[in-house]
Coordinates of N, CA and C and ligand atoms in Angstrom, one line a residue:
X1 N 0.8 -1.2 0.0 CA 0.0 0.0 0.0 C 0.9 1.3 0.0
X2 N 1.9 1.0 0.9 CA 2.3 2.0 0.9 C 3.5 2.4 -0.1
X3 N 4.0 1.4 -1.2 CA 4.5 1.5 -2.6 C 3.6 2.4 -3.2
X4 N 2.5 2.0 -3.5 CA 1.8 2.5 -4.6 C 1.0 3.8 -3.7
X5 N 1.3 4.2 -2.9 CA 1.5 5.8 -2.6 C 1.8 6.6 -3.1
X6 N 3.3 5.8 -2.7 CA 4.5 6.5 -2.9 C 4.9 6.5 -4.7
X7 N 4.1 5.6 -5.3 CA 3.9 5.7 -6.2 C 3.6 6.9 -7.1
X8 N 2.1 6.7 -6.7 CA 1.2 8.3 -7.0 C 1.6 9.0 -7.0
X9 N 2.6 9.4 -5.4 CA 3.1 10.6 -5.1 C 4.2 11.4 -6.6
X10 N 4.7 10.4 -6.1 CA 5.9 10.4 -7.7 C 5.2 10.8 -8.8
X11 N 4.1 10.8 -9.1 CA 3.9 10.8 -10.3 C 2.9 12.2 -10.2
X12 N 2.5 12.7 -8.6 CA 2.1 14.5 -8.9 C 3.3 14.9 -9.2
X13 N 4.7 14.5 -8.6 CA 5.3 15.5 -8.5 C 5.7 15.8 -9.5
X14 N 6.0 14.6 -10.6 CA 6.6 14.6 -11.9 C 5.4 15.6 -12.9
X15 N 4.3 15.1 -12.5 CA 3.1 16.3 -13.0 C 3.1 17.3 -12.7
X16 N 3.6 17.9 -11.5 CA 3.6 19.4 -11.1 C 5.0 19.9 -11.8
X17 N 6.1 19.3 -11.9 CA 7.3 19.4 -12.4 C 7.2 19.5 -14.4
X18 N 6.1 18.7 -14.8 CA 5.9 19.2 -16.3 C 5.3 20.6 -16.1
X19 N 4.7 21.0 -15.3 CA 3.7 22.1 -15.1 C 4.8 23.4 -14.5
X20 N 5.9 23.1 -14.6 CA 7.0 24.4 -14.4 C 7.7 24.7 -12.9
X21 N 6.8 23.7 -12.2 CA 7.6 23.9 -10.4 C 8.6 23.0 -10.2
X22 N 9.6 24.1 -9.8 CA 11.0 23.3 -9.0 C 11.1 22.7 -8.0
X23 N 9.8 23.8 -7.0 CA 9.7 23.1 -5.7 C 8.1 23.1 -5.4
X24 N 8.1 22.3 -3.9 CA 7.0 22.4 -3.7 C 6.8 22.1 -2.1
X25 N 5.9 22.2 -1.6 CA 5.9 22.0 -0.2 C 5.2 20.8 0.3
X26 N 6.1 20.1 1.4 CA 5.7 18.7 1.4 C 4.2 18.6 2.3
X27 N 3.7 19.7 2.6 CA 2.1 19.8 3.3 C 1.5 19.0 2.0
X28 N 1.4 19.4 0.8 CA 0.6 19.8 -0.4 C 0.3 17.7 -0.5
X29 N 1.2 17.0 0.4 CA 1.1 15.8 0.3 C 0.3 14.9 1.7
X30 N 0.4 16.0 2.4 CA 0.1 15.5 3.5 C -1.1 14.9 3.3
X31 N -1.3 13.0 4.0 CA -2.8 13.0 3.8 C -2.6 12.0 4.9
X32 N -3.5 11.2 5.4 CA -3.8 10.3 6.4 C -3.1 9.3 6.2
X33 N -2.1 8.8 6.4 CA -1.4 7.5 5.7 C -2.2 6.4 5.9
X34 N -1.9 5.5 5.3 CA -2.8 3.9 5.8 C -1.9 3.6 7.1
X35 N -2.8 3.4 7.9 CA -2.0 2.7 8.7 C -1.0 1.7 8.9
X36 N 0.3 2.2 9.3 CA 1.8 1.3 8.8 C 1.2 -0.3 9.8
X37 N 1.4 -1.1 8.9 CA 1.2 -2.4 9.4 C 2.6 -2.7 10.8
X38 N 2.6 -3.1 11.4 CA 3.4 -3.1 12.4 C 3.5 -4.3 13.2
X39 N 4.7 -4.7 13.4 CA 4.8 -6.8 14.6 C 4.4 -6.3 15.4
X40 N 3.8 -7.2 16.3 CA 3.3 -7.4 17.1 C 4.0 -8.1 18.9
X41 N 5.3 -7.7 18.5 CA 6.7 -8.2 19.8 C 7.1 -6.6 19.4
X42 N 8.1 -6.6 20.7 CA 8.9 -5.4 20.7 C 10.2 -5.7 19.9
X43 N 10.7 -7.0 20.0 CA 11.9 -7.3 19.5 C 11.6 -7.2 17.9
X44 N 10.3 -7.2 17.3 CA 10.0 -6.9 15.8 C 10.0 -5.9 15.8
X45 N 9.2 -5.3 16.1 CA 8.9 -3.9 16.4 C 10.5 -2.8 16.1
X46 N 11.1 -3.3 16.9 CA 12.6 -3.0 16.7 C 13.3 -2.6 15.5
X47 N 13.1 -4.2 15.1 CA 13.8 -4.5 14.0 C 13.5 -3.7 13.0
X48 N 11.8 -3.5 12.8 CA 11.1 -2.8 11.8 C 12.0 -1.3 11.7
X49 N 12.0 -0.8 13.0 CA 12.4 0.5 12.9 C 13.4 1.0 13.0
X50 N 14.2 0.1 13.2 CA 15.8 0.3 12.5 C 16.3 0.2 10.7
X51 N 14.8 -0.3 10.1 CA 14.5 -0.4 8.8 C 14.3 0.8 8.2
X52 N 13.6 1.5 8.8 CA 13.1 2.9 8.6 C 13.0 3.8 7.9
X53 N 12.7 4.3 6.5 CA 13.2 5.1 5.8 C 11.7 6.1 5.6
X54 N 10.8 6.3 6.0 CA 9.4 6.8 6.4 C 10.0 7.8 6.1
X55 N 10.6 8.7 7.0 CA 10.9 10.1 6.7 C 12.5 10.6 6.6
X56 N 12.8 11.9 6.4 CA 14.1 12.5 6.3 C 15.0 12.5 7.4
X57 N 14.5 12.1 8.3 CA 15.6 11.6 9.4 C 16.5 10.5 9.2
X58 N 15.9 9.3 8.4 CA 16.6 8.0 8.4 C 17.7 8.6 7.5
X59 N 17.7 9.7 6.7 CA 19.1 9.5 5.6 C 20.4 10.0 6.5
X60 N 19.9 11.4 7.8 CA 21.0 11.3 8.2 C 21.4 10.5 9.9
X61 N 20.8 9.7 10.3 CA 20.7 9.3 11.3 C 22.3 8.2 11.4
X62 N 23.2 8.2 12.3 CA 23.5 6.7 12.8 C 23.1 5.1 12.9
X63 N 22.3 5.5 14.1 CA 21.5 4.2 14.5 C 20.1 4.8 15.1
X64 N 19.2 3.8 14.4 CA 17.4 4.3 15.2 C 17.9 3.8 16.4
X65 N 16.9 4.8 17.5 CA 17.0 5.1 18.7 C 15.6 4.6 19.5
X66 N 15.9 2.9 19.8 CA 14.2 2.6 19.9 C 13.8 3.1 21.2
X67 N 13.0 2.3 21.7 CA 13.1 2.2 23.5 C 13.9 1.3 23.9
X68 N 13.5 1.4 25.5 CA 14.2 0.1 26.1 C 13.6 0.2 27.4
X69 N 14.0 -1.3 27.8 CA 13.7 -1.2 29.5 C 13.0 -2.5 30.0
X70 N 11.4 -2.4 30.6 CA 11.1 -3.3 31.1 C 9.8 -3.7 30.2
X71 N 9.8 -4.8 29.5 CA 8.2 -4.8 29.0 C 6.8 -4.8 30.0
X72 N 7.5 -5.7 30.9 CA 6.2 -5.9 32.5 C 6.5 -4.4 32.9
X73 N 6.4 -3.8 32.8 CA 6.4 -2.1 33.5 C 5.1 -1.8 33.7
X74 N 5.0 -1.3 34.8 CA 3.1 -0.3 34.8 C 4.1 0.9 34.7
X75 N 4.9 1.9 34.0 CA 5.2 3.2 34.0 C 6.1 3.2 32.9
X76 N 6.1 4.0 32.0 CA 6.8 4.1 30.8 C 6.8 5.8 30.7
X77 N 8.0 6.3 30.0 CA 8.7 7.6 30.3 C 9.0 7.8 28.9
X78 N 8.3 9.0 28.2 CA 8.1 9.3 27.1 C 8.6 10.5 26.5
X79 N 10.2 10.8 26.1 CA 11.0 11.9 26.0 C 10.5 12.3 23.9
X80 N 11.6 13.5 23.4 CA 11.6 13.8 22.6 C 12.2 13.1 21.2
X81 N 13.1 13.1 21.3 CA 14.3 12.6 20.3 C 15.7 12.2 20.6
X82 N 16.2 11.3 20.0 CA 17.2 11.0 20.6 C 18.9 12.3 20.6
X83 N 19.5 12.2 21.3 CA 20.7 13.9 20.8 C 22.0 12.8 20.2
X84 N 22.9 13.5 20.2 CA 24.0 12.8 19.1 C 24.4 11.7 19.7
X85 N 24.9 11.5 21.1 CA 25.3 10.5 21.9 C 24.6 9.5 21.6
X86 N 22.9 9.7 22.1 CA 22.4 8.5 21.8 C 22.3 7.7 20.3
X87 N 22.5 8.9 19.0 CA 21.9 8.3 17.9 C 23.7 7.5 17.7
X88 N 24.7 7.5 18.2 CA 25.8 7.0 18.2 C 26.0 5.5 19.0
X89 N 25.3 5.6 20.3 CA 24.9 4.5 21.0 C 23.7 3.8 20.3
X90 N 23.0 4.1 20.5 CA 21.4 3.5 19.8 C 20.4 3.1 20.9
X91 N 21.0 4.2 22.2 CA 20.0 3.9 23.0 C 19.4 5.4 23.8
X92 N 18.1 5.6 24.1 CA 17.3 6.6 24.7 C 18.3 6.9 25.7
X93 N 18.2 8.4 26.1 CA 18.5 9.1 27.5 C 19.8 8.6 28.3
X94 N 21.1 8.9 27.4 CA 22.3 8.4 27.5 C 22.8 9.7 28.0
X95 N 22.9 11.1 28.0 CA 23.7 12.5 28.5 C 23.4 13.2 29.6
X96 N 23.2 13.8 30.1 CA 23.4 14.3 31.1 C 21.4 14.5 31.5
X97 N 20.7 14.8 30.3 CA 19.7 14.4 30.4 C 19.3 13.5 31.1
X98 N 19.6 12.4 30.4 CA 19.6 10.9 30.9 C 20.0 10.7 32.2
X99 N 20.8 11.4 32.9 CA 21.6 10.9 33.9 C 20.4 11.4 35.1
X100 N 20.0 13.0 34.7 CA 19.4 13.1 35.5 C 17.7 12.6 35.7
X101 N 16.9 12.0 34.2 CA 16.4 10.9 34.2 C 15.9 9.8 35.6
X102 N 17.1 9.4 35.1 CA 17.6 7.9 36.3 C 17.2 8.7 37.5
X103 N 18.2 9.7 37.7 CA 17.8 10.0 39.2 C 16.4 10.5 39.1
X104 N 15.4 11.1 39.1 CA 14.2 11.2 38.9 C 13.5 9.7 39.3
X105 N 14.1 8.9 38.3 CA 13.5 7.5 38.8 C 13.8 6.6 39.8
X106 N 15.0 6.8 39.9 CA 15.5 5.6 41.2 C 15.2 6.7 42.4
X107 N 15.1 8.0 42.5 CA 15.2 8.4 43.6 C 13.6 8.9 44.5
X108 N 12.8 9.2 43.1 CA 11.4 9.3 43.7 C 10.2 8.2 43.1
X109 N 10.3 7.8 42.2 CA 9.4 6.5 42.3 C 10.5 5.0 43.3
X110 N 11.8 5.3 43.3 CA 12.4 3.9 44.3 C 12.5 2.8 42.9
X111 N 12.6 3.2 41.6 CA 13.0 1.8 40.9 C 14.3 2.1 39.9
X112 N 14.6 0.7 39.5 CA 15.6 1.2 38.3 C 15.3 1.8 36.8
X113 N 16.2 2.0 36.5 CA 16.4 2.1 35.1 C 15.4 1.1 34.2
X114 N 15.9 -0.2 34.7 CA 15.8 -1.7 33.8 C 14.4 -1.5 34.1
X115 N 13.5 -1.5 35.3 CA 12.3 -1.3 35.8 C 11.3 -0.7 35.0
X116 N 11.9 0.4 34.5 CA 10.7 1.1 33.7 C 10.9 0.7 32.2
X117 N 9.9 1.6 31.5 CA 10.1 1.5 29.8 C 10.6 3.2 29.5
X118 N 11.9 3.4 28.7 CA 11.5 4.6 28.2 C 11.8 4.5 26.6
X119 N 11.3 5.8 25.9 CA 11.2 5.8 24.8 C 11.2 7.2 24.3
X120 N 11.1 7.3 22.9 CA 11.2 8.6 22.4 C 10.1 8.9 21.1
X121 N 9.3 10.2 21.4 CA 8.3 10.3 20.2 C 9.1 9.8 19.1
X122 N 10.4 10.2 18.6 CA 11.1 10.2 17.5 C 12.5 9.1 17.4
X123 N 12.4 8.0 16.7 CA 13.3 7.0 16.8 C 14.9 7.7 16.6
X124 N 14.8 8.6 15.7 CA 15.9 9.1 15.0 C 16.8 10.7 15.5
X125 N 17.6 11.1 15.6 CA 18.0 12.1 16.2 C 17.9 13.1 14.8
X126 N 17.0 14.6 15.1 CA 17.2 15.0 14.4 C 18.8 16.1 14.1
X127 N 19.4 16.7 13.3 CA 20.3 17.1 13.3 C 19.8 18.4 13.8
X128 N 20.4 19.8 13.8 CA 20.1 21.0 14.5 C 19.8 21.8 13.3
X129 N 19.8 21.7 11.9 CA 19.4 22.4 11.4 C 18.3 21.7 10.1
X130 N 18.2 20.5 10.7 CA 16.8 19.7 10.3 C 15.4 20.1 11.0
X131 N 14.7 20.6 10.0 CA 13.1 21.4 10.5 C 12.6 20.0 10.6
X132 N 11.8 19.8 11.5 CA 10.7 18.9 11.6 C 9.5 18.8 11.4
X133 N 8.9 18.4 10.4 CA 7.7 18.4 9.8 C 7.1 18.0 10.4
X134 N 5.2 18.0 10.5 CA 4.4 17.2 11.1 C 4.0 16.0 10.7
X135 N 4.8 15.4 9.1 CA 4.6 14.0 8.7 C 5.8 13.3 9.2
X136 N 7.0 14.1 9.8 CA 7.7 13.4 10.5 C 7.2 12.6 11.6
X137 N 6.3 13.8 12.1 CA 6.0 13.3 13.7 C 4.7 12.0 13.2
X138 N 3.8 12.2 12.5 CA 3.2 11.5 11.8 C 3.4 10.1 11.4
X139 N 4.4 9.8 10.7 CA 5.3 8.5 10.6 C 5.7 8.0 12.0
X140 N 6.4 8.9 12.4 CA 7.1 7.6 13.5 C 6.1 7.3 14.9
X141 N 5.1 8.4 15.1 CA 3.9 8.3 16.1 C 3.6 6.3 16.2
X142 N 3.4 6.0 14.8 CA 3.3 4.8 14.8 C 3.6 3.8 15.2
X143 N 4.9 4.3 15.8 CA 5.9 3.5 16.4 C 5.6 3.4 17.6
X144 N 5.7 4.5 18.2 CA 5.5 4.9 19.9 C 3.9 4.1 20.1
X145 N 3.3 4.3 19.2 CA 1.4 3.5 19.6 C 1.4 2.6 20.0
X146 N 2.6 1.5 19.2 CA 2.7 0.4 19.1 C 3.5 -0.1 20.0
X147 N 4.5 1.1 20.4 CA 5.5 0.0 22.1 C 4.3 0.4 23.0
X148 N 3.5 1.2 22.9 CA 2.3 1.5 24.1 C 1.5 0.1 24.0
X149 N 1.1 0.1 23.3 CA 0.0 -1.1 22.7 C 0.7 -2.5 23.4
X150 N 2.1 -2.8 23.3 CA 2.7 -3.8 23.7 C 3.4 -3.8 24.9
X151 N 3.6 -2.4 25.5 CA 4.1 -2.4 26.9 C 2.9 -2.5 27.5
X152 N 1.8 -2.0 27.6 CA 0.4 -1.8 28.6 C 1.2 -0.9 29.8
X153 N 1.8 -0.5 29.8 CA 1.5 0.5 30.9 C 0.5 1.1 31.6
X154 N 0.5 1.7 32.8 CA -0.5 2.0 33.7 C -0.1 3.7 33.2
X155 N 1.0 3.5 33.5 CA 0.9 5.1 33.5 C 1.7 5.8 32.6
X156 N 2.0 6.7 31.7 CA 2.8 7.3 31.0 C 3.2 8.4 31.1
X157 N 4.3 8.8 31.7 CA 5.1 10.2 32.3 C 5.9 11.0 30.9
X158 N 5.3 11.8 30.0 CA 5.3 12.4 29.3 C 6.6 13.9 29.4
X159 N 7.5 13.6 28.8 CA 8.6 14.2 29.2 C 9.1 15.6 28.8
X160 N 8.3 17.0 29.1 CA 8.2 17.8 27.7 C 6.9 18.1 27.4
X161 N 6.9 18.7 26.6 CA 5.7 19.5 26.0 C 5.2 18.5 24.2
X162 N 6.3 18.5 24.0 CA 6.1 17.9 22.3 C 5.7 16.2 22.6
X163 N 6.1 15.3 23.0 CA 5.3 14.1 23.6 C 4.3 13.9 24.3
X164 N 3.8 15.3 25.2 CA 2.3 14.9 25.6 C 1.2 15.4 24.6
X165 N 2.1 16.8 24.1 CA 0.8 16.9 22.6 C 0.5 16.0 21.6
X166 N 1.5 15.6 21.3 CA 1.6 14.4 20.4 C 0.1 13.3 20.4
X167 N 0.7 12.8 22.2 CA 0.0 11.7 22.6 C -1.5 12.3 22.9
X168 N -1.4 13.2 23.2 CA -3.2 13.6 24.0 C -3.7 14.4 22.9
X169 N -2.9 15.2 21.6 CA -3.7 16.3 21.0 C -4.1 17.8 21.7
X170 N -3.5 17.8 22.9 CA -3.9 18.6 24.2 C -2.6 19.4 23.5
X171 N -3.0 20.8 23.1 CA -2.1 21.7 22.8 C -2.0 22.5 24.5
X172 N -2.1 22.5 25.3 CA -2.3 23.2 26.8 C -0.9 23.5 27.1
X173 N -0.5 24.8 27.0 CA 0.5 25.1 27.6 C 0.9 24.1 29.2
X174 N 2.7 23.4 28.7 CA 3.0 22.5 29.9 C 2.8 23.2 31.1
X175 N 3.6 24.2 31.5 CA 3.0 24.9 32.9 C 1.8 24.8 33.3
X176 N 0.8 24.8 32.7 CA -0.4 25.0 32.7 C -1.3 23.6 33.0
X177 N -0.3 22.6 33.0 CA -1.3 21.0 33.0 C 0.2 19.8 33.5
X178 N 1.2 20.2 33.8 CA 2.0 19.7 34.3 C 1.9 18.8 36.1
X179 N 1.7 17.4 36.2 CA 1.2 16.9 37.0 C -0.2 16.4 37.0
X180 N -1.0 17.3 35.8 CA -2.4 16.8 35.9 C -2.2 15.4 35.2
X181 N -3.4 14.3 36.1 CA -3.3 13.1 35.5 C -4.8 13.3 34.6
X182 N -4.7 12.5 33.3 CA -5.8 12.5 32.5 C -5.7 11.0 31.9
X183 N -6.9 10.2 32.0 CA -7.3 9.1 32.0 C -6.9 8.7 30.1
X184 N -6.7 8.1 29.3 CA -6.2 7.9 28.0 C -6.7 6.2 27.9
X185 N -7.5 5.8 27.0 CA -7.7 4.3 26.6 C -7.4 4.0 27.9
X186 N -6.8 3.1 27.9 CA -6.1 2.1 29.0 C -5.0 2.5 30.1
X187 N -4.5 3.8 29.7 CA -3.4 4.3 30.8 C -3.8 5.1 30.9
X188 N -3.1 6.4 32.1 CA -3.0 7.9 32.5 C -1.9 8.2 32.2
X189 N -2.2 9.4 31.8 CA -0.5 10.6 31.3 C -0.2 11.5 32.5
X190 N 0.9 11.6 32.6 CA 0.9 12.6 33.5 C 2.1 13.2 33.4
X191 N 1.7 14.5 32.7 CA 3.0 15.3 32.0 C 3.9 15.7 32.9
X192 N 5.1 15.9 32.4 CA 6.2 16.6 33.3 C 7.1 17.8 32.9
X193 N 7.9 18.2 33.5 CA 8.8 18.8 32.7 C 10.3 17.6 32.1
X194 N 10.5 17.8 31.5 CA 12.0 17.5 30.4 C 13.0 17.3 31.2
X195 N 13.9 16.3 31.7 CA 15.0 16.6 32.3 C 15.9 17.6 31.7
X196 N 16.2 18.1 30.6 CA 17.0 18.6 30.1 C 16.5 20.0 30.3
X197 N 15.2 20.3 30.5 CA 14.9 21.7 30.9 C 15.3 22.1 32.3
X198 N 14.9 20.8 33.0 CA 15.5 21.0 34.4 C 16.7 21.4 34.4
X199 N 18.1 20.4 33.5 CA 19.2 20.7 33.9 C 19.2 22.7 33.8
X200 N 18.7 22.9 33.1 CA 18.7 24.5 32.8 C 17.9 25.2 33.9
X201 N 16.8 24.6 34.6 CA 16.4 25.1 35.1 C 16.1 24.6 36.6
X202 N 17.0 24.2 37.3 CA 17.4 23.6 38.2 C 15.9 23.6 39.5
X203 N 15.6 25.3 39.3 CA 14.0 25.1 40.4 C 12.7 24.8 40.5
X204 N 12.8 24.2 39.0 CA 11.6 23.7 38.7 C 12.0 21.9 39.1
X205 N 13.1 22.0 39.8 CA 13.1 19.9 40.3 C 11.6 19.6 41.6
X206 N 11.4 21.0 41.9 CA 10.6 20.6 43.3 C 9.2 19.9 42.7
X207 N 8.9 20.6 41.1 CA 7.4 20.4 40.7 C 7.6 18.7 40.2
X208 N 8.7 18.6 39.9 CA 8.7 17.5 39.2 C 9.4 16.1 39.8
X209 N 9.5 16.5 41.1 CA 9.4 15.8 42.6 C 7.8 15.6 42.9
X210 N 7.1 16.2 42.5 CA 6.0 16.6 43.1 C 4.7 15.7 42.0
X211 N 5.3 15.7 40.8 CA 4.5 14.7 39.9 C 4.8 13.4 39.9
X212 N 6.4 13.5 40.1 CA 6.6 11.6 40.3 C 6.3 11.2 41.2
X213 N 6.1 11.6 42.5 CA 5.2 11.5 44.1 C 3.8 11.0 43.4
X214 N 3.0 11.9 42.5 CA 1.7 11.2 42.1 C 2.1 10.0 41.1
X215 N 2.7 9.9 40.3 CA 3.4 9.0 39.9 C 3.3 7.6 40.3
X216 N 4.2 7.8 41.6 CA 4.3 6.3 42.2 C 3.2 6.2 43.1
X217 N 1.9 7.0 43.6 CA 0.7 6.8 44.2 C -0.1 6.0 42.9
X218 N -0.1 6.6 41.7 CA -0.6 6.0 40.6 C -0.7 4.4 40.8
X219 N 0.7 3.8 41.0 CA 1.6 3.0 40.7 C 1.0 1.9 42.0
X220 N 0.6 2.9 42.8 CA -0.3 1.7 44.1 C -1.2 1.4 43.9
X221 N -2.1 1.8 43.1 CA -3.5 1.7 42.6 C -3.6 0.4 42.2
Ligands
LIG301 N1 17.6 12.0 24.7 C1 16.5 11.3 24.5 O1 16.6 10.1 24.3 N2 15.3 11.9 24.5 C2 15.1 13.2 24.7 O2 14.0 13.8 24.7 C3 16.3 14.0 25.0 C4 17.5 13.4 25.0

């Protein structure tokens, strides 16, 4: 299906191209994709998306940047994109980010690393002067539905502003809904701030002590 899209596609563009345009804007394509068929294991799941060529990230990426962690998890931790470290490693929340992550987790929910699941809206690291389109986020969404769909998580700690919109459609300013828990299909979200905002903004750790506290209350339920 998704050949003979991409098929089509090819063949406006070649039509808009007899018609005198050099360029064109990749909206003008934007449509509902079929839904990417997807395995049904994480360990496929993987594989698939280290295959990846969906969007402009795969040409310049390293290594796709899946999740990782615990599949029995009730809590899964849902960041941005991977940064250079990781797309070099091939694993989520490896820098200083990451470091402070872990502590977040081992220090106020009380578990490890291995314990939880974490993951990234975006398998691929974008580079800094790569714009990201909304068929970017579009394609690989697919991905993240699908470790959700196969982790079951209870609860999803949303890391940022750009992974809770993503996931809820809730454009809500983060300050403004940060800690609120909201019921979703089968799990609760419960947004946070970004470790990496934190590292910058060192006085916002109290609020985000203050969500992983509801967090691990969640977590008793
Ligand atoms: N590293 C990740 O894996 N995700 C982020 O959101 C930031 C850094």
């Amino acid at each position: 299906m998704k050949n003979l899209q991409n098929a089509l596609q090819l063949k406006q563009l070649y039509q808009l191209k007899s018609l005198g345009y050099h360029y064109t804007n990749a909206q003008l394509f934007a449509q509902e994709d079929e839904p990417l068929e997807l395995p049904n294991t994480l360990v496929d799941l993987k594989k698939q998306a280290q295959n990846c060529h969906l969007c402009f990230l795969s040409k310049g990426r390293n290594r796709v940047v899946f999740g990782e962690g615990s599949q029995n998890t009730k809590v899964m931790f849902i960041g941005d994109a991977p940064i250079e470290i990781e797309d070099r490693a091939g694993e989520p929340f490896l820098g200083r980010g990451g470091e402070m992550l872990t502590l977040m987790i081992e220090k106020v929910l009380g578990l490890s690393r291995e314990e939880v699941y974490i993951t990234n809206l975006l398998k691929c690291h974008p580079s800094s002067t790569q714009v990201l389109h909304e068929s970017t986020m579009h394609s690989c969404k697919a991905y993240l539905f699908k470790e959700i769909e196969l982790v079951q998580p209870q609860v999803i700690v949303t890391l940022g502003e750009m992974p809770y919109h993503y996931l809820t459609n809730d454009t809500t300013a983060l300050k403004e809904i940060r800690g609120m828990v909201s019921k979703r299909g089968g799990y609760m979200v419960v947004p946070t701030y970004h470790p990496n905002f934190l590292l910058k903004n060192p006085s916002l750790k109290k609020e985000v002590f203050l969500d992983l506290q509801k967090v691990k209350g969640l977590l008793l339920l």
